[in-house]
XYZ file of C-alpha atoms in Angstrom:
135
model
C 38.628 -9.376 -5.722
C 36.113 -9.386 -8.577
C 34.280 -12.298 -6.973
C 34.025 -10.448 -3.675
C 32.722 -7.294 -5.345
C 30.206 -9.349 -7.291
C 29.054 -11.139 -4.138
C 28.632 -7.884 -2.194
C 26.786 -6.236 -5.062
C 24.574 -9.322 -5.332
C 23.667 -9.091 -1.628
C 22.899 -5.396 -1.954
C 20.768 -6.064 -5.019
C 18.795 -8.750 -3.151
C 18.039 -6.336 -0.320
C 16.944 -3.652 -2.776
C 14.877 -6.152 -4.757
C 13.031 -7.274 -1.608
C 12.070 -3.721 -0.670
C 11.171 -2.938 -4.270
C 9.038 -6.070 -4.534
C 6.929 -5.076 -1.537
C 6.358 -1.571 -2.861
C 5.747 -3.051 -6.320
C 3.174 -5.403 -4.802
C 1.561 -2.464 -3.036
C 1.331 -0.501 -6.288
C -0.068 -3.589 -8.054
C -2.805 -4.166 -5.476
C -3.703 -0.475 -5.457
C -3.989 -0.558 -9.258
C -6.186 -3.684 -9.118
C -8.356 -2.019 -6.478
C -8.780 1.107 -8.607
C -9.518 -0.896 -11.746
C -12.189 -3.069 -10.133
C -13.718 -0.091 -8.322
C -14.082 1.565 -11.735
C -15.615 -1.623 -13.177
C -18.086 -1.781 -10.272
C -19.024 1.850 -10.896
C -19.508 1.191 -14.621
C -21.675 -1.855 -13.864
C -23.771 0.286 -11.541
C -24.294 2.836 -14.313
C -25.297 0.128 -16.801
C -27.692 -1.337 -14.232
C -29.369 2.075 -13.843
C -29.642 2.405 -17.647
C -31.341 -0.985 -17.945
C -33.655 -0.141 -15.046
C -34.711 3.010 -16.887
C -35.314 1.000 -20.080
C -37.311 -1.556 -18.108
C -39.470 1.151 -16.544
C -40.261 2.763 -19.907
C -40.702 -0.466 -21.906
C -44.214 -1.041 -23.301
C -43.813 -4.774 -23.911
C -43.742 -7.219 -20.942
C -41.353 -9.518 -22.815
C -38.854 -6.662 -23.235
C -39.329 -5.803 -19.534
C -38.245 -9.340 -18.640
C -35.243 -8.967 -20.949
C -34.299 -5.675 -19.270
C -34.779 -7.213 -15.826
C -32.324 -9.991 -16.680
C -29.745 -7.353 -17.656
C -30.426 -5.435 -14.434
C -29.799 -8.599 -12.410
C -26.663 -9.392 -14.412
C -25.142 -5.942 -13.877
C -26.126 -5.961 -10.205
C -24.334 -9.288 -9.728
C -21.339 -8.000 -11.717
C -21.231 -4.853 -9.588
C -21.157 -6.893 -6.363
C -18.398 -9.179 -7.669
C -16.237 -6.265 -8.818
C -16.749 -4.473 -5.501
C -15.688 -7.645 -3.643
C -12.502 -7.967 -5.708
C -11.759 -4.283 -5.158
C -12.300 -4.642 -1.405
C -10.033 -7.711 -1.221
C -7.292 -5.908 -3.159
C -7.627 -2.947 -0.777
C -7.289 -5.260 2.231
C -4.181 -6.863 0.720
C -2.674 -3.433 -0.018
C -3.397 -2.363 3.570
C -1.651 -5.466 4.909
C 1.383 -4.829 2.712
C 1.592 -1.167 3.743
C 1.291 -2.157 7.422
C 4.101 -4.671 6.904
C 6.280 -1.988 5.305
C 5.581 0.433 8.165
C 6.266 -2.278 10.751
C 9.604 -3.137 9.134
C 10.569 0.551 9.014
C 9.650 1.023 12.675
C 11.614 -2.081 13.608
C 14.638 -0.793 11.706
C 14.310 2.670 13.278
C 13.925 1.128 16.735
C 17.024 -1.018 16.183
C 19.051 2.030 15.095
C 17.766 3.985 18.099
C 18.840 1.215 20.484
C 22.278 1.101 18.856
C 22.692 4.859 19.332
C 21.672 4.597 22.999
C 24.204 1.802 23.536
C 26.937 3.865 21.883
C 26.176 6.849 24.114
C 26.191 4.693 27.237
C 29.506 3.062 26.306
C 31.348 6.388 25.857
C 33.169 7.763 28.872
C 32.015 11.230 29.934
C 34.064 14.086 28.534
C 35.923 16.515 30.760
C 34.337 19.863 31.466
C 37.027 21.928 29.755
C 34.782 24.155 27.693
C 33.358 26.142 30.584
C 36.355 28.033 32.002
C 35.676 31.559 33.108
C 37.396 34.319 31.244
C 38.094 37.914 32.285
C 34.870 39.146 30.705
C 32.812 37.197 33.247
C 34.533 38.797 36.319
């Protein structure tokens, strides 16, 4: 008896763990997307700061130094935006998979209900007898 209860609880736990893992993955990819979007935004702000320093710099050597930082932060911004976009695409795929599985489950339940209704014999029409108040 204990073995059977353990086995059934183990199966239920596996089903719950699978659903939880997909939603956990979705939360993870959304968090990665948000984090890298913030990093891309920060890199964009730093790039603008170094552009302003470059524009106001009196020395050409310092202008070259500022330009190298501008290029670095521009490259960093593009890379972070790419990672954020890829994480968003992965999160979209996971959410579509979750929705598809839910629709499939709902469709299966709907078909089962239709089959149950079709299998039942029709009930007699005993609830519609006329009483004296209708005469």
